[in-house]
C-alpha atoms as one frame of an Amber mdcrd trajectory, in Angstrom:
protein
 -11.848 -26.100 -17.825 -14.343 -27.761 -15.487 -12.210 -30.901 -15.482  -9.132
 -28.884 -14.481 -11.021 -27.150 -11.650 -12.381 -30.467 -10.437  -8.890 -31.956
 -10.521  -7.462 -29.017  -8.525 -10.272 -29.260  -5.968  -9.682 -32.980  -5.666
  -5.965 -32.453  -5.080  -6.696 -29.837  -2.406  -9.207 -32.105  -0.706  -6.530
 -34.787  -0.659  -4.094 -32.348   0.987  -6.682 -31.463   3.651  -7.394 -35.160
   4.206  -3.699 -35.983   4.659  -3.230 -33.063   7.070  -6.371 -33.992   9.024
  -5.106 -37.532   9.517  -1.794 -36.205  10.822  -3.632 -33.844  13.180  -5.759
 -36.661  14.567  -2.726 -38.867  15.135  -1.345 -36.013  17.257  -4.672 -35.778
  19.185  -5.876 -32.446  17.739  -9.403 -33.780  17.238 -11.263 -30.550  17.999
  -9.251 -28.583  15.455 -10.030 -31.224  12.818 -13.711 -30.866  13.689 -13.467
 -27.104  13.060 -11.790 -27.748   9.695 -14.662 -30.032   8.735 -17.151 -27.262
   9.610 -15.526 -24.784   7.202 -16.686 -24.526   3.560 -14.919 -27.063   1.386
 -13.313 -24.423  -0.864 -11.995 -22.268   1.989  -8.425 -23.518   2.022  -7.296
 -23.621  -1.582  -3.576 -23.079  -1.833  -0.751 -23.150   0.690  -1.339 -22.886
   4.439   0.275 -23.319   7.823  -2.215 -24.085  10.590  -1.597 -23.166  14.215
  -3.596 -25.642  16.298  -4.609 -25.051  19.912  -4.917 -28.306  21.814  -8.286
 -29.707  22.827  -8.021 -28.328  26.365  -7.480 -24.763  25.092 -10.331 -25.053
  22.592 -12.653 -26.450  25.266 -12.330 -23.131  27.100 -13.063 -21.081  23.963
 -16.534 -20.061  22.841 -16.533 -20.186  19.033 -19.892 -19.630  17.360 -20.626
 -21.563  14.188 -20.676 -18.328  12.193 -17.162 -17.434  13.354 -15.496 -20.802
  12.735 -14.106 -19.565   9.432 -12.679 -16.409  11.038 -11.165 -18.544  13.787
  -9.420 -20.814  11.288  -8.185 -17.922   9.145  -6.710 -16.212  12.208  -4.996
 -19.474  13.138  -3.285 -19.944   9.801  -0.594 -18.428   7.600  -1.030 -18.364
   3.798   2.246 -20.223   3.198   3.515 -23.725   4.118   6.148 -23.030   6.789
   8.031 -25.612   8.809   9.558 -24.568  12.116  12.923 -24.365  10.326  11.446
 -21.625   8.131   9.792 -19.792  11.008  13.042 -19.676  12.959  14.470 -17.339
  10.321  12.036 -14.594  11.406  13.723 -12.370  14.013  11.943 -11.002  17.046
   9.658  -8.128  16.127   8.813  -9.471  12.667   5.184  -9.386  11.574   3.681
 -12.361   9.707   0.255 -11.939   8.066  -2.555 -14.295   8.967  -4.857 -15.776
   6.341  -7.462 -13.204   7.348  -6.600  -9.790   5.887  -5.923  -7.096   8.452
  -4.357  -9.293  11.150  -0.722 -10.117  11.870   1.314 -12.424  14.078   4.096
 -10.716  16.003   7.187 -12.901  16.288   9.169 -13.422  19.489  12.060 -15.703
  18.615  14.155 -17.129  21.447  14.904 -20.376  19.635  12.837 -23.403  18.686
  11.713 -24.129  22.241  10.574 -20.553  22.842   9.145 -19.411  19.531   6.058
 -17.233  20.031   3.504 -15.931  17.558   1.703 -13.076  19.306   0.485 -14.559
  22.606   1.039 -18.285  21.913   4.073 -20.556  21.864   4.653 -23.325  19.344
   4.799 -26.441  21.509   4.540 -29.217  18.896   6.236 -28.188  15.638   6.015
 -29.942  12.281   2.955 -32.119  12.858   1.819 -31.909   9.217   4.651 -32.831
   6.865   3.388 -35.523   4.472   1.529 -33.216   2.085   3.027 -30.573  -0.173
   0.878 -27.489   0.514  -0.147 -27.740   4.181   1.961 -27.543   7.332   0.720
 -27.393  10.920   2.082 -26.811  14.406   0.595 -27.288  17.852   0.338 -24.189
  20.059  -0.403 -23.699  23.755  -3.462 -21.457  23.478  -5.837 -19.499  21.291
  -4.114 -16.875  19.158  -4.919 -13.201  19.538  -3.339 -11.691  16.413  -2.633
  -7.993  16.239  -4.861  -5.855  14.050  -3.029  -3.876  11.405  -3.033  -0.088
  11.877  -4.152   1.769   8.718  -1.423   3.808   7.042  -3.735   6.812   6.726
  -5.993   7.049   9.791  -9.262   8.902   9.422  -8.661  12.548  10.289 -11.797
  14.535  11.185 -12.517  17.451   8.836 -11.939  21.003  10.103 -14.941  22.686
  11.772 -17.307  24.567   9.478 -17.068  28.348  10.030 -20.211  30.024  11.383
 -22.021  32.874   9.662 -20.946  35.345  12.353 -17.312  34.532  11.974 -15.350
  37.421  10.504 -12.624  36.220   8.184  -9.201  37.664   8.919  -7.944  40.316
   6.519  -5.868  38.907   3.707  -2.182  39.035   4.208  -0.947  41.711   1.848
   2.617  40.606   2.314   5.609  42.911   2.290   5.296  46.106   0.276   7.602
  46.029  -2.687   9.474  49.135  -3.748   8.668  50.441  -7.238  10.968  49.159
  -9.875  13.739  51.582 -10.810  14.027  52.515 -14.486  17.594  52.100 -15.518
  19.231  54.804 -17.604  19.943  53.781 -21.188  23.446  52.697 -21.922  25.630
  54.655 -24.390  25.148  52.006 -27.054  21.358  52.251 -26.699  21.566  56.054
 -27.044  23.674  55.700 -30.160  21.232  53.274 -31.779  18.296  55.544 -31.015
  20.081  58.555 -32.472  20.878  56.683 -35.681  17.265  55.528 -35.954  15.944
  59.088 -35.513  18.402  60.441 -38.072  17.373  57.808 -40.605  13.699  58.603
 -40.034  14.245  62.337 -40.545  16.237  61.711 -43.716  13.436  59.583 -45.142
  10.833  62.260 -44.399  12.951  64.955 -46.061  13.385  62.819 -49.172   9.641
  62.250 -49.423   8.938  65.972 -49.099  11.424  66.797 -51.861   9.809  64.250
 -54.170   6.391  65.693 -53.347   7.420  69.260 -54.223   9.087  68.125 -57.445
   5.870  66.437 -58.540   3.840  69.582 -57.721   6.188  71.798 -59.737   6.115
  69.416 -62.705   2.323  69.375 -62.704   2.161  73.183 -62.579   4.538  73.526
 -65.538   2.616  71.017 -67.605  -0.654  72.777 -66.971
């Protein structure tokens, strides 16, 4: 397992080295310096770097603690050539490598392709590697912050002790339910049931009197 991780790290370091050499050949020395300041395991995977030129970076104050944030906001977590980027229509949003920030696309063709506030001026500088692409841009990117889907809504005010709650809504008064008259069939069934009950009672009384008479005769 350790050998596999070491091999993967070595391959990624090779990708960074190849990309850095391409950047330096295109005179993006300051951006390469920032890459060298980042932790070695920062860029593991696929990336597209957006590189301000040295003049733009010379006018930017980037503290050492924010170098990583700067690089993440100037990269896309996917290796995209300009041919790929041109497929994004105007108004599209592309995520940066730092969660919570997006590039807004303005696509007027290869010569006027903007990501947020910067234009790609030197496309396809990094092409020799397999997982890293890079493009030169004309300034420092100011990506748009993502708006949360569910913004924090303040809770309702707590009622005071003196507040009198409104009377409960009783709702509309319902009329009493009407008792429907029994149908003729129901009347007939009830009459038959009553007749059967009376017949049973009469039969029991007759049996009772017969038993009493028999006992009196036997005594």
